[in-house]
């Protein structure tokens, strides 16, 4: 035996748990929690134990794949890059109208946020490639959060998190961290932390159409009709105003728009919204009083509040309630993390220097307005399938599987084969990449270095942890090199090792030069050449990461702070570095033009008229919502044998009353139909659902014959996105509505 133990941060979700990975020669033999990890302190979920299976998965690609005459063939890297270059140029160089950059699009999947090379270089790729047709998983699960944060705080990623370790009252809406392990909320063992709130005499209330695992550990589950969270929250604002319970605390003098909000909330009394929400008016009043009366409180809303008809209003009102009760930017309330390494996306965007504007241009077919530079992801199918000037003829996908994850997925599955060029950066032949002309695989999670980038912006404590590769692989390009090669092709340059180095230097040197001239930056006024010369040797993400740490809030600022941090300090501390609890930081992050919190942005409050009209609308008999499970992460984890064993998890959960009404039985099968399509799923009868609401998980539907995910195919399940109408979006963010879809059910 030649066993060695490697310390590693799990990259599969936002919990960032520390692992001990035991390796015997080239095989992972055991994965256990790292009990000395300063962040997770010995916590681990089932997904973390599966990193070895992901690494050793025989379906995972180790070599590029090129399509030749309808057949998929493994090739060498030079040939693969040449093939990708030819495909991209065939779209960009096509003569006549409808060619050029308008004909090329990119789709960015959410694994990018969990991968060091991709996370660091997707931004440079986008800037260098000059692709303007951008689609991402963001418009499926979180764009309302970004819109609200942009308009209220001045930054689309300036998203506060509940300080759950010090709060006395936590109101949770549309979030299930028992399954997700946290979303826009980075914390290991969230449910353990929720139990601690109760042990110290506090309260947790979960508002959700389903009695989730999180609701099971909370003090109270409050069922709500899908899509009405904004109405509930606006009624709570109404109560705070009517009962004179507004207390801005330290935020006094830092808030614009309070008088406007007081006027806007008047029609939304608890009595006015009760019938739509399904929550008694008196309970709404009590909830507002509990929030205002708690010594330290926070409101937290996540995917369920974003992926609904009024997602932006709901996301905005989460912030509004934290502000009105004086709980924003205070211990035990909702706070802003201070990451050791700032992220590229947190830098000021010159495009929005004078404030955020939306609808600057519209999609070609549907006329959907852009929001933060993107259209709803469901627009992608029609932009591919509809002829005419500006038709998308080429697509680059980066670590994403939109054939499953995009609403109205059936249309995209039909459209992908119509592309003239599909180039995918992906490790599997999945339901999307099976249509690709070229697949360029990266390394497994254990073959690359890791340091979470964006996720530390949402951590409940400031810390950091660096992981070196368990299985270093220098024979294949990493994803950052793949992205720069693709950027070169878009720029008209031939891909190659020298091109990658030159582009990386161009990016890094340009970044340093720009930042030393940026007012307020830690290295403002310094000599760019001096900083570049003193930077970490080599190319790629570690040079960039070291620069971000050294110029960050705890960094050495290239000699100005001798006791400050560098990447080498994290390398020397494999269990991580704890940087302390969250501290008030509003003045540090607030970047609105007025220099104050914009409590009632016109762009958002204009949508209240639409919400008010919804209150009198007849309710459909049944509404569909989605869910996920602790053992999966969207569509990522279904090819791991240990995570798909046991009972079938892709079931339609139905309340007993609805099952009786529609003739369904537990263990039987039902057809679920919507305006977009229909699927057949096994039935699970359970009172965890509120009446009038049924539930299917998302991320399944692995029944595409051309895909090569053998384990997932044995547990295919059904794709609930086949039921999501593509045109159903939250109007002011463009976020897709995948919760609250009217459906009909019938026994099969």
PDB file of N, CA, C and O in Angstrom, residues 231-301:
ATOM      1  N   UNK A 231     -46.424  39.162  -2.762  1.00  0.00           N
ATOM      2  CA  UNK A 231     -47.637  39.684  -2.134  1.00  0.00           C
ATOM      3  C   UNK A 231     -47.545  39.555  -0.615  1.00  0.00           C
ATOM      4  O   UNK A 231     -47.902  40.487   0.127  1.00  0.00           O
ATOM      5  N   UNK A 232     -47.078  38.408  -0.123  1.00  0.00           N
ATOM      6  CA  UNK A 232     -46.908  38.214   1.313  1.00  0.00           C
ATOM      7  C   UNK A 232     -45.945  39.254   1.887  1.00  0.00           C
ATOM      8  O   UNK A 232     -46.231  39.903   2.905  1.00  0.00           O
ATOM      9  N   UNK A 233     -44.796  39.427   1.248  1.00  0.00           N
ATOM     10  CA  UNK A 233     -43.780  40.339   1.768  1.00  0.00           C
ATOM     11  C   UNK A 233     -44.264  41.785   1.711  1.00  0.00           C
ATOM     12  O   UNK A 233     -43.978  42.581   2.620  1.00  0.00           O
ATOM     13  N   UNK A 234     -44.994  42.144   0.659  1.00  0.00           N
ATOM     14  CA  UNK A 234     -45.514  43.507   0.578  1.00  0.00           C
ATOM     15  C   UNK A 234     -46.550  43.751   1.671  1.00  0.00           C
ATOM     16  O   UNK A 234     -46.628  44.864   2.226  1.00  0.00           O
ATOM     17  N   UNK A 235     -47.334  42.744   2.001  1.00  0.00           N
ATOM     18  CA  UNK A 235     -48.288  42.878   3.104  1.00  0.00           C
ATOM     19  C   UNK A 235     -47.559  43.057   4.430  1.00  0.00           C
ATOM     20  O   UNK A 235     -48.022  43.802   5.308  1.00  0.00           O
ATOM     21  N   UNK A 236     -46.429  42.387   4.595  1.00  0.00           N
ATOM     22  CA  UNK A 236     -45.642  42.577   5.818  1.00  0.00           C
ATOM     23  C   UNK A 236     -45.103  44.008   5.890  1.00  0.00           C
ATOM     24  O   UNK A 236     -45.064  44.617   6.967  1.00  0.00           O
ATOM     25  N   UNK A 237     -44.685  44.561   4.749  1.00  0.00           N
ATOM     26  CA  UNK A 237     -44.278  45.966   4.721  1.00  0.00           C
ATOM     27  C   UNK A 237     -45.449  46.848   5.136  1.00  0.00           C
ATOM     28  O   UNK A 237     -45.297  47.802   5.927  1.00  0.00           O
ATOM     29  N   UNK A 238     -46.634  46.544   4.623  1.00  0.00           N
ATOM     30  CA  UNK A 238     -47.834  47.299   4.970  1.00  0.00           C
ATOM     31  C   UNK A 238     -48.058  47.309   6.480  1.00  0.00           C
ATOM     32  O   UNK A 238     -48.379  48.348   7.071  1.00  0.00           O
ATOM     33  N   UNK A 239     -47.868  46.162   7.122  1.00  0.00           N
ATOM     34  CA  UNK A 239     -48.060  46.069   8.571  1.00  0.00           C
ATOM     35  C   UNK A 239     -47.022  46.914   9.306  1.00  0.00           C
ATOM     36  O   UNK A 239     -47.344  47.631  10.271  1.00  0.00           O
ATOM     37  N   UNK A 240     -45.771  46.848   8.874  1.00  0.00           N
ATOM     38  CA  UNK A 240     -44.727  47.645   9.528  1.00  0.00           C
ATOM     39  C   UNK A 240     -45.056  49.131   9.453  1.00  0.00           C
ATOM     40  O   UNK A 240     -44.840  49.877  10.422  1.00  0.00           O
ATOM     41  N   UNK A 241     -45.567  49.570   8.296  1.00  0.00           N
ATOM     42  CA  UNK A 241     -45.922  50.977   8.132  1.00  0.00           C
ATOM     43  C   UNK A 241     -47.141  51.319   8.983  1.00  0.00           C
ATOM     44  O   UNK A 241     -47.148  52.313   9.727  1.00  0.00           O
ATOM     45  N   UNK A 242     -48.201  50.503   8.886  1.00  0.00           N
ATOM     46  CA  UNK A 242     -49.459  50.799   9.586  1.00  0.00           C
ATOM     47  C   UNK A 242     -49.283  50.802  11.096  1.00  0.00           C
ATOM     48  O   UNK A 242     -49.954  51.577  11.805  1.00  0.00           O
ATOM     49  N   UNK A 243     -48.409  49.949  11.597  1.00  0.00           N
ATOM     50  CA  UNK A 243     -48.230  49.833  13.048  1.00  0.00           C
ATOM     51  C   UNK A 243     -47.001  50.589  13.545  1.00  0.00           C
ATOM     52  O   UNK A 243     -46.570  50.396  14.685  1.00  0.00           O
ATOM     53  N   UNK A 244     -46.439  51.429  12.660  1.00  0.00           N
ATOM     54  CA  UNK A 244     -45.306  52.275  13.050  1.00  0.00           C
ATOM     55  C   UNK A 244     -44.151  51.450  13.606  1.00  0.00           C
ATOM     56  O   UNK A 244     -43.556  51.783  14.636  1.00  0.00           O
ATOM     57  N   UNK A 245     -43.815  50.374  12.912  1.00  0.00           N
ATOM     58  CA  UNK A 245     -42.754  49.473  13.368  1.00  0.00           C
ATOM     59  C   UNK A 245     -41.474  49.604  12.533  1.00  0.00           C
ATOM     60  O   UNK A 245     -40.579  48.776  12.656  1.00  0.00           O
ATOM     61  N   UNK A 246     -41.386  50.602  11.691  1.00  0.00           N
ATOM     62  CA  UNK A 246     -40.157  50.801  10.917  1.00  0.00           C
ATOM     63  C   UNK A 246     -39.077  51.379  11.820  1.00  0.00           C
ATOM     64  O   UNK A 246     -39.305  52.343  12.547  1.00  0.00           O
ATOM     65  N   UNK A 247     -37.898  50.771  11.778  1.00  0.00           N
ATOM     66  CA  UNK A 247     -36.771  51.231  12.594  1.00  0.00           C
ATOM     67  C   UNK A 247     -35.494  51.003  11.790  1.00  0.00           C
ATOM     68  O   UNK A 247     -34.950  49.899  11.775  1.00  0.00           O
ATOM     69  N   UNK A 248     -35.006  52.049  11.131  1.00  0.00           N
ATOM     70  CA  UNK A 248     -33.839  51.903  10.270  1.00  0.00           C
ATOM     71  C   UNK A 248     -32.547  51.721  11.046  1.00  0.00           C
ATOM     72  O   UNK A 248     -31.564  51.194  10.512  1.00  0.00           O
ATOM     73  N   UNK A 249     -32.515  52.151  12.303  1.00  0.00           N
ATOM     74  CA  UNK A 249     -31.300  51.995  13.097  1.00  0.00           C
ATOM     75  C   UNK A 249     -30.128  52.728  12.471  1.00  0.00           C
ATOM     76  O   UNK A 249     -30.227  53.899  12.089  1.00  0.00           O
ATOM     77  N   UNK A 250     -29.013  52.023  12.319  1.00  0.00           N
ATOM     78  CA  UNK A 250     -27.793  52.627  11.780  1.00  0.00           C
ATOM     79  C   UNK A 250     -27.925  52.999  10.309  1.00  0.00           C
ATOM     80  O   UNK A 250     -27.062  53.693   9.768  1.00  0.00           O
ATOM     81  N   UNK A 251     -29.004  52.558   9.656  1.00  0.00           N
ATOM     82  CA  UNK A 251     -29.196  52.883   8.241  1.00  0.00           C
ATOM     83  C   UNK A 251     -29.849  54.247   8.044  1.00  0.00           C
ATOM     84  O   UNK A 251     -29.973  54.707   6.909  1.00  0.00           O
ATOM     85  N   UNK A 252     -30.286  54.896   9.125  1.00  0.00           N
ATOM     86  CA  UNK A 252     -30.916  56.209   9.011  1.00  0.00           C
ATOM     87  C   UNK A 252     -29.964  57.179   8.317  1.00  0.00           C
ATOM     88  O   UNK A 252     -28.780  57.255   8.639  1.00  0.00           O
ATOM     89  N   UNK A 253     -30.487  57.898   7.351  1.00  0.00           N
ATOM     90  CA  UNK A 253     -29.676  58.828   6.586  1.00  0.00           C
ATOM     91  C   UNK A 253     -28.954  58.194   5.418  1.00  0.00           C
ATOM     92  O   UNK A 253     -28.269  58.893   4.659  1.00  0.00           O
ATOM     93  N   UNK A 254     -29.094  56.868   5.255  1.00  0.00           N
ATOM     94  CA  UNK A 254     -28.415  56.168   4.165  1.00  0.00           C
ATOM     95  C   UNK A 254     -29.398  55.571   3.167  1.00  0.00           C
ATOM     96  O   UNK A 254     -29.010  54.774   2.316  1.00  0.00           O
ATOM     97  N   UNK A 255     -30.688  55.937   3.272  1.00  0.00           N
ATOM     98  CA  UNK A 255     -31.725  55.283   2.480  1.00  0.00           C
ATOM     99  C   UNK A 255     -32.537  56.325   1.723  1.00  0.00           C
ATOM    100  O   UNK A 255     -33.034  57.293   2.316  1.00  0.00           O
ATOM    101  N   UNK A 256     -32.686  56.134   0.431  1.00  0.00           N
ATOM    102  CA  UNK A 256     -33.605  56.928  -0.388  1.00  0.00           C
ATOM    103  C   UNK A 256     -34.876  56.132  -0.653  1.00  0.00           C
ATOM    104  O   UNK A 256     -34.832  54.903  -0.771  1.00  0.00           O
ATOM    105  N   UNK A 257     -36.009  56.819  -0.761  1.00  0.00           N
ATOM    106  CA  UNK A 257     -37.229  56.187  -1.253  1.00  0.00           C
ATOM    107  C   UNK A 257     -38.181  55.677  -0.195  1.00  0.00           C
ATOM    108  O   UNK A 257     -39.164  55.017  -0.536  1.00  0.00           O
ATOM    109  N   UNK A 258     -37.951  55.977   1.091  1.00  0.00           N
ATOM    110  CA  UNK A 258     -38.828  55.446   2.128  1.00  0.00           C
ATOM    111  C   UNK A 258     -40.249  55.988   1.983  1.00  0.00           C
ATOM    112  O   UNK A 258     -41.221  55.227   2.100  1.00  0.00           O
ATOM    113  N   UNK A 259     -40.388  57.272   1.739  1.00  0.00           N
ATOM    114  CA  UNK A 259     -41.738  57.837   1.617  1.00  0.00           C
ATOM    115  C   UNK A 259     -42.479  57.240   0.421  1.00  0.00           C
ATOM    116  O   UNK A 259     -43.691  57.009   0.483  1.00  0.00           O
ATOM    117  N   UNK A 260     -41.767  56.968  -0.670  1.00  0.00           N
ATOM    118  CA  UNK A 260     -42.399  56.329  -1.835  1.00  0.00           C
ATOM    119  C   UNK A 260     -42.907  54.943  -1.470  1.00  0.00           C
ATOM    120  O   UNK A 260     -44.019  54.551  -1.856  1.00  0.00           O
ATOM    121  N   UNK A 261     -42.104  54.204  -0.744  1.00  0.00           N
ATOM    122  CA  UNK A 261     -42.497  52.845  -0.361  1.00  0.00           C
ATOM    123  C   UNK A 261     -43.722  52.871   0.546  1.00  0.00           C
ATOM    124  O   UNK A 261     -44.615  52.025   0.420  1.00  0.00           O
ATOM    125  N   UNK A 262     -43.768  53.818   1.461  1.00  0.00           N
ATOM    126  CA  UNK A 262     -44.915  53.923   2.365  1.00  0.00           C
ATOM    127  C   UNK A 262     -46.202  54.104   1.574  1.00  0.00           C
ATOM    128  O   UNK A 262     -47.244  53.520   1.900  1.00  0.00           O
ATOM    129  N   UNK A 263     -46.138  54.892   0.524  1.00  0.00           N
ATOM    130  CA  UNK A 263     -47.320  55.087  -0.327  1.00  0.00           C
ATOM    131  C   UNK A 263     -47.644  53.829  -1.127  1.00  0.00           C
ATOM    132  O   UNK A 263     -48.811  53.419  -1.229  1.00  0.00           O
ATOM    133  N   UNK A 264     -46.614  53.198  -1.675  1.00  0.00           N
ATOM    134  CA  UNK A 264     -46.816  52.048  -2.557  1.00  0.00           C
ATOM    135  C   UNK A 264     -47.394  50.837  -1.840  1.00  0.00           C
ATOM    136  O   UNK A 264     -48.073  50.005  -2.451  1.00  0.00           O
ATOM    137  N   UNK A 265     -47.151  50.696  -0.551  1.00  0.00           N
ATOM    138  CA  UNK A 265     -47.583  49.481   0.155  1.00  0.00           C
ATOM    139  C   UNK A 265     -49.038  49.527   0.598  1.00  0.00           C
ATOM    140  O   UNK A 265     -49.581  48.511   1.042  1.00  0.00           O
ATOM    141  N   UNK A 266     -49.688  50.682   0.497  1.00  0.00           N
ATOM    142  CA  UNK A 266     -51.035  50.835   1.070  1.00  0.00           C
ATOM    143  C   UNK A 266     -52.056  49.826   0.556  1.00  0.00           C
ATOM    144  O   UNK A 266     -52.857  49.299   1.333  1.00  0.00           O
ATOM    145  N   UNK A 267     -52.089  49.518  -0.760  1.00  0.00           N
ATOM    146  CA  UNK A 267     -53.123  48.570  -1.213  1.00  0.00           C
ATOM    147  C   UNK A 267     -52.884  47.135  -0.747  1.00  0.00           C
ATOM    148  O   UNK A 267     -53.815  46.313  -0.791  1.00  0.00           O
ATOM    149  N   UNK A 268     -51.679  46.820  -0.280  1.00  0.00           N
ATOM    150  CA  UNK A 268     -51.330  45.429  -0.003  1.00  0.00           C
ATOM    151  C   UNK A 268     -51.521  45.097   1.475  1.00  0.00           C
ATOM    152  O   UNK A 268     -50.587  44.732   2.193  1.00  0.00           O
ATOM    153  N   UNK A 269     -52.741  45.214   1.924  1.00  0.00           N
ATOM    154  CA  UNK A 269     -53.032  44.846   3.306  1.00  0.00           C
ATOM    155  C   UNK A 269     -53.027  43.321   3.438  1.00  0.00           C
ATOM    156  O   UNK A 269     -53.185  42.593   2.449  1.00  0.00           O
ATOM    157  N   UNK A 270     -52.849  42.808   4.654  1.00  0.00           N
ATOM    158  CA  UNK A 270     -52.936  41.347   4.821  1.00  0.00           C
ATOM    159  C   UNK A 270     -54.241  40.769   4.304  1.00  0.00           C
ATOM    160  O   UNK A 270     -54.258  39.672   3.731  1.00  0.00           O
ATOM    161  N   UNK A 271     -55.342  41.498   4.494  1.00  0.00           N
ATOM    162  CA  UNK A 271     -56.628  41.000   4.008  1.00  0.00           C
ATOM    163  C   UNK A 271     -56.659  40.950   2.487  1.00  0.00           C
ATOM    164  O   UNK A 271     -57.280  40.051   1.898  1.00  0.00           O
ATOM    165  N   UNK A 272     -55.989  41.902   1.839  1.00  0.00           N
ATOM    166  CA  UNK A 272     -56.011  41.953   0.378  1.00  0.00           C
ATOM    167  C   UNK A 272     -55.224  40.816  -0.249  1.00  0.00           C
ATOM    168  O   UNK A 272     -55.554  40.361  -1.350  1.00  0.00           O
ATOM    169  N   UNK A 273     -54.182  40.336   0.425  1.00  0.00           N
ATOM    170  CA  UNK A 273     -53.322  39.315  -0.180  1.00  0.00           C
ATOM    171  C   UNK A 273     -53.599  37.918   0.349  1.00  0.00           C
ATOM    172  O   UNK A 273     -53.134  36.931  -0.230  1.00  0.00           O
ATOM    173  N   UNK A 274     -54.339  37.799   1.426  1.00  0.00           N
ATOM    174  CA  UNK A 274     -54.494  36.515   2.112  1.00  0.00           C
ATOM    175  C   UNK A 274     -55.032  35.414   1.206  1.00  0.00           C
ATOM    176  O   UNK A 274     -54.502  34.296   1.179  1.00  0.00           O
ATOM    177  N   UNK A 275     -56.100  35.712   0.453  1.00  0.00           N
ATOM    178  CA  UNK A 275     -56.714  34.672  -0.379  1.00  0.00           C
ATOM    179  C   UNK A 275     -55.746  34.183  -1.444  1.00  0.00           C
ATOM    180  O   UNK A 275     -55.685  32.974  -1.742  1.00  0.00           O
ATOM    181  N   UNK A 276     -54.960  35.085  -2.038  1.00  0.00           N
ATOM    182  CA  UNK A 276     -54.011  34.680  -3.074  1.00  0.00           C
ATOM    183  C   UNK A 276     -52.874  33.863  -2.497  1.00  0.00           C
ATOM    184  O   UNK A 276     -52.441  32.870  -3.094  1.00  0.00           O
ATOM    185  N   UNK A 277     -52.366  34.269  -1.337  1.00  0.00           N
ATOM    186  CA  UNK A 277     -51.230  33.568  -0.725  1.00  0.00           C
ATOM    187  C   UNK A 277     -51.633  32.257  -0.068  1.00  0.00           C
ATOM    188  O   UNK A 277     -50.812  31.340   0.052  1.00  0.00           O
ATOM    189  N   UNK A 278     -52.876  32.195   0.390  1.00  0.00           N
ATOM    190  CA  UNK A 278     -53.287  31.028   1.162  1.00  0.00           C
ATOM    191  C   UNK A 278     -52.834  31.101   2.609  1.00  0.00           C
ATOM    192  O   UNK A 278     -52.785  30.082   3.305  1.00  0.00           O
ATOM    193  N   UNK A 279     -52.497  32.290   3.085  1.00  0.00           N
ATOM    194  CA  UNK A 279     -52.044  32.490   4.463  1.00  0.00           C
ATOM    195  C   UNK A 279     -53.015  33.439   5.152  1.00  0.00           C
ATOM    196  O   UNK A 279     -53.311  34.520   4.622  1.00  0.00           O
ATOM    197  N   UNK A 280     -53.515  33.100   6.332  1.00  0.00           N
ATOM    198  CA  UNK A 280     -54.474  33.970   7.020  1.00  0.00           C
ATOM    199  C   UNK A 280     -53.890  35.358   7.294  1.00  0.00           C
ATOM    200  O   UNK A 280     -52.697  35.499   7.591  1.00  0.00           O
ATOM    201  N   UNK A 281     -54.725  36.377   7.202  1.00  0.00           N
ATOM    202  CA  UNK A 281     -54.278  37.752   7.406  1.00  0.00           C
ATOM    203  C   UNK A 281     -53.657  37.935   8.780  1.00  0.00           C
ATOM    204  O   UNK A 281     -52.646  38.646   8.927  1.00  0.00           O
ATOM    205  N   UNK A 282     -54.232  37.312   9.785  1.00  0.00           N
ATOM    206  CA  UNK A 282     -53.693  37.476  11.135  1.00  0.00           C
ATOM    207  C   UNK A 282     -52.289  36.896  11.242  1.00  0.00           C
ATOM    208  O   UNK A 282     -51.430  37.463  11.924  1.00  0.00           O
ATOM    209  N   UNK A 283     -52.033  35.782  10.566  1.00  0.00           N
ATOM    210  CA  UNK A 283     -50.686  35.196  10.622  1.00  0.00           C
ATOM    211  C   UNK A 283     -49.681  36.096   9.917  1.00  0.00           C
ATOM    212  O   UNK A 283     -48.522  36.186  10.326  1.00  0.00           O
ATOM    213  N   UNK A 284     -50.114  36.777   8.845  1.00  0.00           N
ATOM    214  CA  UNK A 284     -49.223  37.716   8.164  1.00  0.00           C
ATOM    215  C   UNK A 284     -48.839  38.846   9.114  1.00  0.00           C
ATOM    216  O   UNK A 284     -47.672  39.251   9.195  1.00  0.00           O
ATOM    217  N   UNK A 285     -49.828  39.357   9.866  1.00  0.00           N
ATOM    218  CA  UNK A 285     -49.531  40.420  10.839  1.00  0.00           C
ATOM    219  C   UNK A 285     -48.552  39.922  11.908  1.00  0.00           C
ATOM    220  O   UNK A 285     -47.593  40.619  12.271  1.00  0.00           O
ATOM    221  N   UNK A 286     -48.795  38.746  12.411  1.00  0.00           N
ATOM    222  CA  UNK A 286     -47.922  38.208  13.455  1.00  0.00           C
ATOM    223  C   UNK A 286     -46.494  38.033  12.939  1.00  0.00           C
ATOM    224  O   UNK A 286     -45.524  38.287  13.663  1.00  0.00           O
ATOM    225  N   UNK A 287     -46.373  37.593  11.687  1.00  0.00           N
ATOM    226  CA  UNK A 287     -45.052  37.379  11.112  1.00  0.00           C
ATOM    227  C   UNK A 287     -44.290  38.702  11.020  1.00  0.00           C
ATOM    228  O   UNK A 287     -43.092  38.774  11.350  1.00  0.00           O
ATOM    229  N   UNK A 288     -44.968  39.760  10.585  1.00  0.00           N
ATOM    230  CA  UNK A 288     -44.326  41.077  10.515  1.00  0.00           C
ATOM    231  C   UNK A 288     -43.916  41.549  11.900  1.00  0.00           C
ATOM    232  O   UNK A 288     -42.828  42.127  12.081  1.00  0.00           O
ATOM    233  N   UNK A 289     -44.741  41.312  12.894  1.00  0.00           N
ATOM    234  CA  UNK A 289     -44.422  41.737  14.258  1.00  0.00           C
ATOM    235  C   UNK A 289     -43.249  40.949  14.822  1.00  0.00           C
ATOM    236  O   UNK A 289     -42.388  41.502  15.520  1.00  0.00           O
ATOM    237  N   UNK A 290     -43.207  39.648  14.536  1.00  0.00           N
ATOM    238  CA  UNK A 290     -42.077  38.838  15.000  1.00  0.00           C
ATOM    239  C   UNK A 290     -40.763  39.346  14.410  1.00  0.00           C
ATOM    240  O   UNK A 290     -39.753  39.434  15.101  1.00  0.00           O
ATOM    241  N   UNK A 291     -40.799  39.661  13.114  1.00  0.00           N
ATOM    242  CA  UNK A 291     -39.595  40.143  12.452  1.00  0.00           C
ATOM    243  C   UNK A 291     -39.146  41.473  13.048  1.00  0.00           C
ATOM    244  O   UNK A 291     -37.960  41.664  13.355  1.00  0.00           O
ATOM    245  N   UNK A 292     -40.094  42.388  13.231  1.00  0.00           N
ATOM    246  CA  UNK A 292     -39.742  43.704  13.761  1.00  0.00           C
ATOM    247  C   UNK A 292     -39.358  43.645  15.229  1.00  0.00           C
ATOM    248  O   UNK A 292     -38.534  44.449  15.697  1.00  0.00           O
ATOM    249  N   UNK A 293     -39.917  42.684  15.954  1.00  0.00           N
ATOM    250  CA  UNK A 293     -39.686  42.631  17.394  1.00  0.00           C
ATOM    251  C   UNK A 293     -38.447  41.871  17.816  1.00  0.00           C
ATOM    252  O   UNK A 293     -37.998  42.003  18.964  1.00  0.00           O
ATOM    253  N   UNK A 294     -37.897  41.078  16.929  1.00  0.00           N
ATOM    254  CA  UNK A 294     -36.707  40.303  17.296  1.00  0.00           C
ATOM    255  C   UNK A 294     -35.515  41.229  17.477  1.00  0.00           C
ATOM    256  O   UNK A 294     -35.361  42.233  16.772  1.00  0.00           O
ATOM    257  N   UNK A 295     -34.653  40.893  18.435  1.00  0.00           N
ATOM    258  CA  UNK A 295     -33.471  41.718  18.666  1.00  0.00           C
ATOM    259  C   UNK A 295     -32.559  41.723  17.450  1.00  0.00           C
ATOM    260  O   UNK A 295     -32.021  42.750  17.050  1.00  0.00           O
ATOM    261  N   UNK A 296     -32.385  40.540  16.843  1.00  0.00           N
ATOM    262  CA  UNK A 296     -31.569  40.404  15.632  1.00  0.00           C
ATOM    263  C   UNK A 296     -32.309  39.454  14.707  1.00  0.00           C
ATOM    264  O   UNK A 296     -32.627  38.331  15.096  1.00  0.00           O
ATOM    265  N   UNK A 297     -32.583  39.902  13.494  1.00  0.00           N
ATOM    266  CA  UNK A 297     -33.410  39.092  12.587  1.00  0.00           C
ATOM    267  C   UNK A 297     -32.908  39.242  11.160  1.00  0.00           C
ATOM    268  O   UNK A 297     -32.188  40.180  10.815  1.00  0.00           O
ATOM    269  N   UNK A 298     -33.296  38.280  10.321  1.00  0.00           N
ATOM    270  CA  UNK A 298     -32.922  38.316   8.910  1.00  0.00           C
ATOM    271  C   UNK A 298     -33.985  37.615   8.088  1.00  0.00           C
ATOM    272  O   UNK A 298     -34.605  36.643   8.541  1.00  0.00           O
ATOM    273  N   UNK A 299     -34.186  38.113   6.865  1.00  0.00           N
ATOM    274  CA  UNK A 299     -35.046  37.468   5.880  1.00  0.00           C
ATOM    275  C   UNK A 299     -34.140  36.940   4.781  1.00  0.00           C
ATOM    276  O   UNK A 299     -33.260  37.651   4.294  1.00  0.00           O
ATOM    277  N   UNK A 300     -34.359  35.684   4.402  1.00  0.00           N
ATOM    278  CA  UNK A 300     -33.541  35.036   3.368  1.00  0.00           C
ATOM    279  C   UNK A 300     -34.469  34.398   2.351  1.00  0.00           C
ATOM    280  O   UNK A 300     -35.319  33.573   2.688  1.00  0.00           O
ATOM    281  N   UNK A 301     -34.331  34.785   1.095  1.00  0.00           N
ATOM    282  CA  UNK A 301     -35.120  34.189   0.024  1.00  0.00           C
ATOM    283  C   UNK A 301     -34.202  33.698  -1.070  1.00  0.00           C
ATOM    284  O   UNK A 301     -33.201  34.329  -1.403  1.00  0.00           O
TER     285      UNK A 301
END
